[in-house]
Short mmCIF file of C-alpha atoms in Angstrom, two decimals:
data_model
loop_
_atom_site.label_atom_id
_atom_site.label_comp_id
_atom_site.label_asym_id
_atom_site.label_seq_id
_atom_site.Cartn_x
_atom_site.Cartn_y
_atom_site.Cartn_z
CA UNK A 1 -12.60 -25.91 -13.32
CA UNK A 2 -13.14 -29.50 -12.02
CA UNK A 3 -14.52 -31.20 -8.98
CA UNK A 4 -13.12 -29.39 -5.24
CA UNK A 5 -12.31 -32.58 -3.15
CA UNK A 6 -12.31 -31.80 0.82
CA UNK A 7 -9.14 -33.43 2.17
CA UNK A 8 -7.92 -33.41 5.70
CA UNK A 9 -5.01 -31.27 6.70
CA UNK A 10 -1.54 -32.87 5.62
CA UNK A 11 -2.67 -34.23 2.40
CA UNK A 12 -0.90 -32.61 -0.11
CA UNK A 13 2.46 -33.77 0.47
CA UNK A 14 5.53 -31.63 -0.45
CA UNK A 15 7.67 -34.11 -2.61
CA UNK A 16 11.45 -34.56 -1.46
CA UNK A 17 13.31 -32.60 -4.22
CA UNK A 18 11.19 -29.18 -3.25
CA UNK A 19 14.38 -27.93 -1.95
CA UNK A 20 16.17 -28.72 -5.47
CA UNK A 21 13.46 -27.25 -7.32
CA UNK A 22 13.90 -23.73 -5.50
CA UNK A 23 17.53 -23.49 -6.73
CA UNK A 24 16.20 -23.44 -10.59
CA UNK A 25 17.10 -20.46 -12.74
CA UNK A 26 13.94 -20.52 -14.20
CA UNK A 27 13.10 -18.94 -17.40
CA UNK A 28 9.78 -17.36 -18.17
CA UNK A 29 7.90 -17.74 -21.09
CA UNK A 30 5.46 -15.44 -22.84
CA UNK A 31 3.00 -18.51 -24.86
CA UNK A 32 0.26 -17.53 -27.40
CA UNK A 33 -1.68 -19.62 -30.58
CA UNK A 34 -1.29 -19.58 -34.13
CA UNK A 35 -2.57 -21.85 -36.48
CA UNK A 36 -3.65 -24.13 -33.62
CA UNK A 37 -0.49 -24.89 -32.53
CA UNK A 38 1.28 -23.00 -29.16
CA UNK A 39 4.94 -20.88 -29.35
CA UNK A 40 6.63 -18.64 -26.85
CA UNK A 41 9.11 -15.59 -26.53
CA UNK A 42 10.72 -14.81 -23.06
CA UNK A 43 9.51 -12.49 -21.15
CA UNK A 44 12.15 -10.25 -21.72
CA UNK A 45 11.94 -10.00 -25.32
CA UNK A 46 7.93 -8.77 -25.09
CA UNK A 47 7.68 -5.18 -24.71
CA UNK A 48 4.12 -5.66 -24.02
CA UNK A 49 1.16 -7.70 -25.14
CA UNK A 50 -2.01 -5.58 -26.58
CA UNK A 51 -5.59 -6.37 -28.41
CA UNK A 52 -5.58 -5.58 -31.33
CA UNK A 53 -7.61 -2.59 -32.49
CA UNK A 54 -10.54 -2.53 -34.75
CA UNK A 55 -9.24 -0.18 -36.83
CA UNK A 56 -5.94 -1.33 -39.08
CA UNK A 57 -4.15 1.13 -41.56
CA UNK A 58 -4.20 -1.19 -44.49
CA UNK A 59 -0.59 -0.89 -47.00
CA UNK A 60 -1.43 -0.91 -50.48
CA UNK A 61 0.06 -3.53 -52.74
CA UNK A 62 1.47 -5.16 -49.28
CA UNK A 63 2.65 -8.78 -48.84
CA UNK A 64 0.48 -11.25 -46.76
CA UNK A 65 2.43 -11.31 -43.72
CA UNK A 66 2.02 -6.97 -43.33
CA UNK A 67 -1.51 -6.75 -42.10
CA UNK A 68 -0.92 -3.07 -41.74
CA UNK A 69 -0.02 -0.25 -38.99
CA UNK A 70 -1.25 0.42 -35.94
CA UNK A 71 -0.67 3.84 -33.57
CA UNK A 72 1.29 2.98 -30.91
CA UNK A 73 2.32 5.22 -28.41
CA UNK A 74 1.94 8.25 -30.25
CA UNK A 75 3.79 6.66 -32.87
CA UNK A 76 3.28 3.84 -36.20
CA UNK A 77 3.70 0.10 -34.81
CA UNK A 78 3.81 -2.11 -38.05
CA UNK A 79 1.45 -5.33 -37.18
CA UNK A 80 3.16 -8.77 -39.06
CA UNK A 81 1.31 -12.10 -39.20
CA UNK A 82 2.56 -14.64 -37.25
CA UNK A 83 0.75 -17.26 -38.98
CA UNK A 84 2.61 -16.14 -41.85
CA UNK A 85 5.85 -15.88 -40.44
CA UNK A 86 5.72 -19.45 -39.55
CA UNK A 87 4.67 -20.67 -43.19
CA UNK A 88 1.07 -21.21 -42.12
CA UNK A 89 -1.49 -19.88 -44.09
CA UNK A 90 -2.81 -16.40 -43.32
CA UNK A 91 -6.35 -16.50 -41.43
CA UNK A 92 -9.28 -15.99 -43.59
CA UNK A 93 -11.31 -13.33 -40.67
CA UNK A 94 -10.12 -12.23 -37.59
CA UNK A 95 -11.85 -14.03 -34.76
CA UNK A 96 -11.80 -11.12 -32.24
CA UNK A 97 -9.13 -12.89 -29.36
CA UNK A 98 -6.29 -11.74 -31.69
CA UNK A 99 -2.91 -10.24 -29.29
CA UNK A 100 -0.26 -8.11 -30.59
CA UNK A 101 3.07 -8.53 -29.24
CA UNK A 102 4.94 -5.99 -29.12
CA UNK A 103 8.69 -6.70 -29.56
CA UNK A 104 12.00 -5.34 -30.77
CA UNK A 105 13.99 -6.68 -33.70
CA UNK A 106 17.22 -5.28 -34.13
CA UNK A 107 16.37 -2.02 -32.00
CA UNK A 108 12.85 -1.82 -33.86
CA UNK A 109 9.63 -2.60 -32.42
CA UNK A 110 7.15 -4.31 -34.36
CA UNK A 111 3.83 -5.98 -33.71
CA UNK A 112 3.23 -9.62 -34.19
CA UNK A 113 -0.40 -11.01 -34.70
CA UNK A 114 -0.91 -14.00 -32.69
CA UNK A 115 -4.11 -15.61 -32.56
CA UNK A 116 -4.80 -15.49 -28.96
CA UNK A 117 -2.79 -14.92 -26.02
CA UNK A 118 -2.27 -18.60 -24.13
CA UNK A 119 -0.21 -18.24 -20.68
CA UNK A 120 3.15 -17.31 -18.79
CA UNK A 121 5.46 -20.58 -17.90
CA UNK A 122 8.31 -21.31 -15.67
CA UNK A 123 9.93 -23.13 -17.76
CA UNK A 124 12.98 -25.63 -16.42
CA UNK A 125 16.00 -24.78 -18.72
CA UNK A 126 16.81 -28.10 -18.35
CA UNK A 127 13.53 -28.91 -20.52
CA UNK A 128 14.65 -27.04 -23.28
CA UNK A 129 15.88 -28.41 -26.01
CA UNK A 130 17.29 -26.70 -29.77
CA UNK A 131 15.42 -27.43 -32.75
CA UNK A 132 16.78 -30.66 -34.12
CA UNK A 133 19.15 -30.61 -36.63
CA UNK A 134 16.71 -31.78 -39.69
CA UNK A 135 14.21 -28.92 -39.16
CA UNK A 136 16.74 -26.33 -38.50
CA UNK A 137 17.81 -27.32 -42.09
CA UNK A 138 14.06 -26.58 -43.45
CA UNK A 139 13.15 -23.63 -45.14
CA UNK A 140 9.71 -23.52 -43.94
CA UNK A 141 7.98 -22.38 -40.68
CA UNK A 142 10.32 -24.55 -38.87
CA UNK A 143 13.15 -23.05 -39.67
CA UNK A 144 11.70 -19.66 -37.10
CA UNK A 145 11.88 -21.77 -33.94
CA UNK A 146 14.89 -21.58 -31.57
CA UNK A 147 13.98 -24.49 -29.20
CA UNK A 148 11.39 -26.77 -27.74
CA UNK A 149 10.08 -26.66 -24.23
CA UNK A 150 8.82 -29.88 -23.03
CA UNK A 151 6.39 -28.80 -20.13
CA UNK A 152 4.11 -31.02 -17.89
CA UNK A 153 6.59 -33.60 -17.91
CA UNK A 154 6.57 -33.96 -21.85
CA UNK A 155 2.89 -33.93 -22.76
CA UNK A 156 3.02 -30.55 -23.85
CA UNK A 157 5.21 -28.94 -26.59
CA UNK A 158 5.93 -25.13 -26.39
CA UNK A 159 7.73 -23.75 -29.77
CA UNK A 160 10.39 -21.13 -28.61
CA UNK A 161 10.56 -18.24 -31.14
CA UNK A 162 13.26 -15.36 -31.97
CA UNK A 163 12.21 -12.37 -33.06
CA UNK A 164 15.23 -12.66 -34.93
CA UNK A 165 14.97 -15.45 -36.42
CA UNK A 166 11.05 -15.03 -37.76
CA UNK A 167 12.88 -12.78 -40.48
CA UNK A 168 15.36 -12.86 -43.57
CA UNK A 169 18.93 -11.60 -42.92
CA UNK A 170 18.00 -9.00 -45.34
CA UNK A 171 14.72 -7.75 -43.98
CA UNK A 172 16.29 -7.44 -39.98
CA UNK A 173 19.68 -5.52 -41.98
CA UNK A 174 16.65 -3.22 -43.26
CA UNK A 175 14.76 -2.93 -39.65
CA UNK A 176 18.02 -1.89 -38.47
CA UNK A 177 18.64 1.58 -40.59
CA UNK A 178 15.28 2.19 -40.51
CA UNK A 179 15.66 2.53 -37.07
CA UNK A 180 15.96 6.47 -36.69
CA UNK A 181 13.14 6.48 -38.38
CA UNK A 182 10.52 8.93 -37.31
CA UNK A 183 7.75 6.63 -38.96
CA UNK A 184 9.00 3.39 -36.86
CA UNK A 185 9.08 3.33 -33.33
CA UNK A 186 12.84 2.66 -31.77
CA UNK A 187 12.82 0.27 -28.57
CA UNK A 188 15.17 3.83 -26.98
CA UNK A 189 12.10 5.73 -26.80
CA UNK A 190 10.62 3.64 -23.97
CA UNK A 191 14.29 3.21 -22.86
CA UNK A 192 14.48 6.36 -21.71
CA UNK A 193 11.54 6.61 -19.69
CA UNK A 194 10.97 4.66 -16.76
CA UNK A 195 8.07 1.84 -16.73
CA UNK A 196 6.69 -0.80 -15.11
CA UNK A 197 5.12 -3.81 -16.39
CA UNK A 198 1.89 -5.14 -15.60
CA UNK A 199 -0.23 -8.52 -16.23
CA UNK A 200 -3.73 -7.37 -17.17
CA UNK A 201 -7.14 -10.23 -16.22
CA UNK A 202 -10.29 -9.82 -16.11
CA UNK A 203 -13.81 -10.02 -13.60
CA UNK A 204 -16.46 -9.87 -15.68
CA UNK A 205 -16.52 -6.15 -17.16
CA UNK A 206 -14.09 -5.31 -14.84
CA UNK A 207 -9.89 -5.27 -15.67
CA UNK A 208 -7.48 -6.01 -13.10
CA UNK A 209 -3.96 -5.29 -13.01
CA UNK A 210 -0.78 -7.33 -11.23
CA UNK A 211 3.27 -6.27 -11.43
CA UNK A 212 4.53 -8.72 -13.68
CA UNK A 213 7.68 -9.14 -11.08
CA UNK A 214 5.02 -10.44 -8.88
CA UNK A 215 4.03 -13.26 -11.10
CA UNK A 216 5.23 -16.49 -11.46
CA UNK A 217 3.40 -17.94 -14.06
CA UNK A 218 -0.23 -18.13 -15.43
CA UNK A 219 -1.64 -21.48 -15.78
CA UNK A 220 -5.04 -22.96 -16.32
CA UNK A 221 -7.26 -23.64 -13.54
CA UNK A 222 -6.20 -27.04 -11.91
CA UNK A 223 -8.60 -29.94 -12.38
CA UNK A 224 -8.45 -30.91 -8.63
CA UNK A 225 -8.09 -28.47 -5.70
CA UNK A 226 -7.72 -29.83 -2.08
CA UNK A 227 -10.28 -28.27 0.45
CA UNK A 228 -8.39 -27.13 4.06
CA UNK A 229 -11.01 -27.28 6.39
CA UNK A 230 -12.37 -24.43 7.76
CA UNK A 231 -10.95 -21.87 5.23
CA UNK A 232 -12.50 -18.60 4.42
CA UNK A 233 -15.28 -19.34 1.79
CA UNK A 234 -12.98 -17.68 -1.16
CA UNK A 235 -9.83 -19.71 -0.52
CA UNK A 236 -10.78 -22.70 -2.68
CA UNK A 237 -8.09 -24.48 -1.31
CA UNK A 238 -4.91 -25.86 -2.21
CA UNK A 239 -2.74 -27.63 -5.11
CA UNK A 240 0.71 -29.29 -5.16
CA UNK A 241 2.49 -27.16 -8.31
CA UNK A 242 6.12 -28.36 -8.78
CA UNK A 243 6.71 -28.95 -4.91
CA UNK A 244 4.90 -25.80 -3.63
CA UNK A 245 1.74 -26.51 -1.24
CA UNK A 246 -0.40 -23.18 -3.44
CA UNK A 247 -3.41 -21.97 -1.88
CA UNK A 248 -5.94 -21.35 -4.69
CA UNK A 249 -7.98 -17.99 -4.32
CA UNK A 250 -10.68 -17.63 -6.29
CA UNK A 251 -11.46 -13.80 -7.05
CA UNK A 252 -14.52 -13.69 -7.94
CA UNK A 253 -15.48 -14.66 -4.29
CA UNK A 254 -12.97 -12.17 -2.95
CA UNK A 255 -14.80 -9.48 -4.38
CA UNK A 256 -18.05 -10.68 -3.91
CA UNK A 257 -19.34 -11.07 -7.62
CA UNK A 258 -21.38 -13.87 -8.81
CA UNK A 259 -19.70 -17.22 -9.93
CA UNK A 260 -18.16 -17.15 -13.20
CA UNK A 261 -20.68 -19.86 -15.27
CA UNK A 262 -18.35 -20.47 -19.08
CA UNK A 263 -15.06 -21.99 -17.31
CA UNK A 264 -13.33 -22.11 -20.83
CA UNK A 265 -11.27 -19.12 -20.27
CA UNK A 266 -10.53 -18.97 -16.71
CA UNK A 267 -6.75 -18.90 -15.56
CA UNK A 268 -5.13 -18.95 -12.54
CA UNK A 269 -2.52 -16.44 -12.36
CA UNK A 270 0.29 -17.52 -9.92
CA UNK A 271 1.60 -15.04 -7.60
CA UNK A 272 4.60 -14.64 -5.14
CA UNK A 273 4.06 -12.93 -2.12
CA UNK A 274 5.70 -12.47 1.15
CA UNK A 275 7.34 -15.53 1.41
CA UNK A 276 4.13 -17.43 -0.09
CA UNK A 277 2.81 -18.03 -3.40
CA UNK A 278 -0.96 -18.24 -4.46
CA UNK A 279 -3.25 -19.13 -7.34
CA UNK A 280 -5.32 -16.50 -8.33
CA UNK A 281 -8.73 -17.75 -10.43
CA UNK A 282 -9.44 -15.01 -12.43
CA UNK A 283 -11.67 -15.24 -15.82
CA UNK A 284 -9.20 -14.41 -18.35
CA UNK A 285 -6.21 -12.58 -18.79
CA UNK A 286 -5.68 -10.24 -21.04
CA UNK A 287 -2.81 -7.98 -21.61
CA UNK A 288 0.47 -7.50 -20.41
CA UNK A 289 1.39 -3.37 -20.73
CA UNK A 290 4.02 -1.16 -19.36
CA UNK A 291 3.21 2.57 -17.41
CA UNK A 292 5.44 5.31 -16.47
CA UNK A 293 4.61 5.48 -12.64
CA UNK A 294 2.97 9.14 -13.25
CA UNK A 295 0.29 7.81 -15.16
CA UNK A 296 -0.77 5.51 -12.08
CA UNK A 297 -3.34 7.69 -9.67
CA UNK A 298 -4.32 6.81 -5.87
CA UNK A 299 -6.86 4.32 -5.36
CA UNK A 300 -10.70 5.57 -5.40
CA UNK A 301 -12.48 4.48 -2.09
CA UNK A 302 -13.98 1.51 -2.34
CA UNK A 303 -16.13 -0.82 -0.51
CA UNK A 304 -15.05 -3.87 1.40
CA UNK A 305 -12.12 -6.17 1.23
CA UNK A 306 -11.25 -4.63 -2.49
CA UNK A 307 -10.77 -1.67 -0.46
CA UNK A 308 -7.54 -2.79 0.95
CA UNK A 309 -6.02 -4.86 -2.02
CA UNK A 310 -6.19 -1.77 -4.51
CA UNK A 311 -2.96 0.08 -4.69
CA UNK A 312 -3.83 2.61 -7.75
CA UNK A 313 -5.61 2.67 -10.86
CA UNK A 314 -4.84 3.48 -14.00
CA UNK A 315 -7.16 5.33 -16.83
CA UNK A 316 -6.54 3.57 -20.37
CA UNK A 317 -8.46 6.59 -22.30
CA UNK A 318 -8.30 5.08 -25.42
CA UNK A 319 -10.24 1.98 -24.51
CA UNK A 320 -12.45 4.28 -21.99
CA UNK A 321 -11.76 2.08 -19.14
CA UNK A 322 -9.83 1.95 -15.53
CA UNK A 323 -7.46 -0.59 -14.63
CA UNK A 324 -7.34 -1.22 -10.90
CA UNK A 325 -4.18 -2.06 -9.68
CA UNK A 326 -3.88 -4.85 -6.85
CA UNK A 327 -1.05 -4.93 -4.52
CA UNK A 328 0.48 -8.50 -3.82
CA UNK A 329 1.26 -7.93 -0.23
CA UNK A 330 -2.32 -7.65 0.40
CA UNK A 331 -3.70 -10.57 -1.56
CA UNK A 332 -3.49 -12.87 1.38
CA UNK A 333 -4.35 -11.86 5.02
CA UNK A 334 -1.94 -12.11 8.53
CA UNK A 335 -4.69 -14.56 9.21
CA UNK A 336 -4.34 -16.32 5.58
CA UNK A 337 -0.51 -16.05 6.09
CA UNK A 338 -0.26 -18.31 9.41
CA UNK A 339 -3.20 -20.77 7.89
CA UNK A 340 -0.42 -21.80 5.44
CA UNK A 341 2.55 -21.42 7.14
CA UNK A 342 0.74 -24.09 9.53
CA UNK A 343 -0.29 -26.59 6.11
CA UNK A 344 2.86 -25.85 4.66
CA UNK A 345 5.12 -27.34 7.98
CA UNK A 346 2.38 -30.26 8.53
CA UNK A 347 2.90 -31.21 4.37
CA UNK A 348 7.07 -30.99 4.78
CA UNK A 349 6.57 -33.01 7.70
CA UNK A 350 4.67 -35.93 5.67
CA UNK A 351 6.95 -35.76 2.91
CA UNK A 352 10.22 -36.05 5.50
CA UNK A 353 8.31 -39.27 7.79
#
């Protein structure tokens, strides 16, 4: 994750439009690969974000973007290649990382294959941009994208899809009456039962999981993080993100499991709580999936500081594992709490001198 570089208190400044950037309607981004190359949905069009299965239902005589079906909730989920979609040749083998995304197009829900699942963004709608004019006009994979997102000040590119838009006029006409459709699933079937959504990472074997109205964003982990002296050994300290002084928690530590070694997949998941927000350094996330609230049971007893942060767990039966459900109240201590309220007045005080 790069080099930790002990700093005295104070010196992450908080720049002078912090205040401005608070008053943002941001807009949050769902971001995943194909073909090399990195697109979004919102977050409100994704219904949830799964792995796909080993086992596909292969359609005879098919065309190259229907890789096949999938059960889904009880139900048929039809799984289309993105790579296709966007006029990119199909992949040759699945690599294993592949994500489907669930999402509805014209009241239908349908799986999209991406190749791997990259990050959530707060994106500045101000940074967002339509297509221009001369690849709108293409017929090609260009034609699918809705807008650009120009994140980290430009350097980075983010291709803003439609499910809409990824298909003919004829084919979302057809999605549409096929909609009461026992064999494809209707986005009024999960309508009609309450859910909540959760951001699924991992520790090791382990799966974690976080509300997703608790998350800001997930990010990579930053190349430099601040030490504040004195911290508890798990707070690996702190990082200026977009005016915010954000404590940087490493999880592993937390829990007291053994340093992560392969630091190509790590993420820091960004979380809002109580007034704060921290960076959690997890090793990968995975999923993003919706539960009715009955199918979350109470917390197991467990043994030290985990003990406190779990608020439930839920038993995926299908994969044969338990998700354990953290609360973000408890991710930072009363102790943690006043340790950056304290940085957080000495940084605006910089920044105003």
């Amino acid at each position: 994750a790069g080099p930790r570089q002990p700093v005295r208190s104070g010196a992450v400044a908080m720049p002078r439009d912090a205040a401005a950037q608070q008053t943002i309607d941001w807009q949050v981004l769902v971001t995943f690969d194909a073909a090399g190359q990195e697109y979004a949905l919102p977050l409100e069009s994704v219904q949830e974000i799964v792995s796909l299965p080993p086992m596909v239902s292969i359609i005879p005589r098919a065309e190259a973007v229907l890789l096949g079906v999938i059960a889904y909730r009880d139900q048929l989920l039809p799984l289309l290649s993105l790579r296709v979609l966007l006029g990119f040749a199909g992949a040759d083998k699945l690599g294993g990382r592949e994500k489907v995304i669930v999402t509805p197009v014209n009241g239908v829900l349908v799986g999209l294959v991406a190749d791997q699942m990259k990050a959530i963004v707060r994106a500045n709608p101000a940074l967002i941009e339509p297509t221009p004019s001369m690849l709108a006009a293409r017929t090609g994979g260009e034609a699918r994208i809705k807008a650009m997102y120009r994140a980290d000040d430009g350097r980075r590119l983010i291709s803003i899809l439609s499910p809409q838009q990824l298909f003919r006029e004829d084919v979302v006409r057809r999605l549409g009456d096929s909609s009461s459709s026992s064999v494809v699933p209707s986005t009024e079937r999960l309508d009609h039962v309450e859910t909540m959504q959760f951001l699924v990472f991992r520790l090791g074997e382990e799966a974690f999981g976080l509300p997703i109205a608790a998350i800001d964003e997930v990010a990579r982990v930053p190349d430099n993080i601040a030490r504040i002296p004195n911290a508890p050994n798990f707070l690996e300290g702190v990082v200026n993100l977009r005016g915010d002084v954000l404590p940087v928690i490493d999880q592993r530590k937390r829990f007291g499991l053994a340093a992560n070694t392969g630091h190509g997949r790590q993420r820091m998941v960004v979380v809002r709580t109580d007034g704060h927000r921290a960076g959690l350094i997890v090793d990968s996330v995975s999923e993003v999936l919706r539960w009715s609230p009955d199918l979350i049971e109470n917390a197991p007893d467990l043994i030290g500081d985990i003990n406190r942060l779990v608020s439930g767990v839920v038993n995926l039966e299908e994969k044969g594992q338990m998700v354990l459900l953290l609360d973000p109240a408890e991710l930072l201590s009363q102790a943690e709490h006043g340790l950056l309220d304290k940085f957080a007045a000495e940084a605006a005080d910089q920044a105003e001198s």
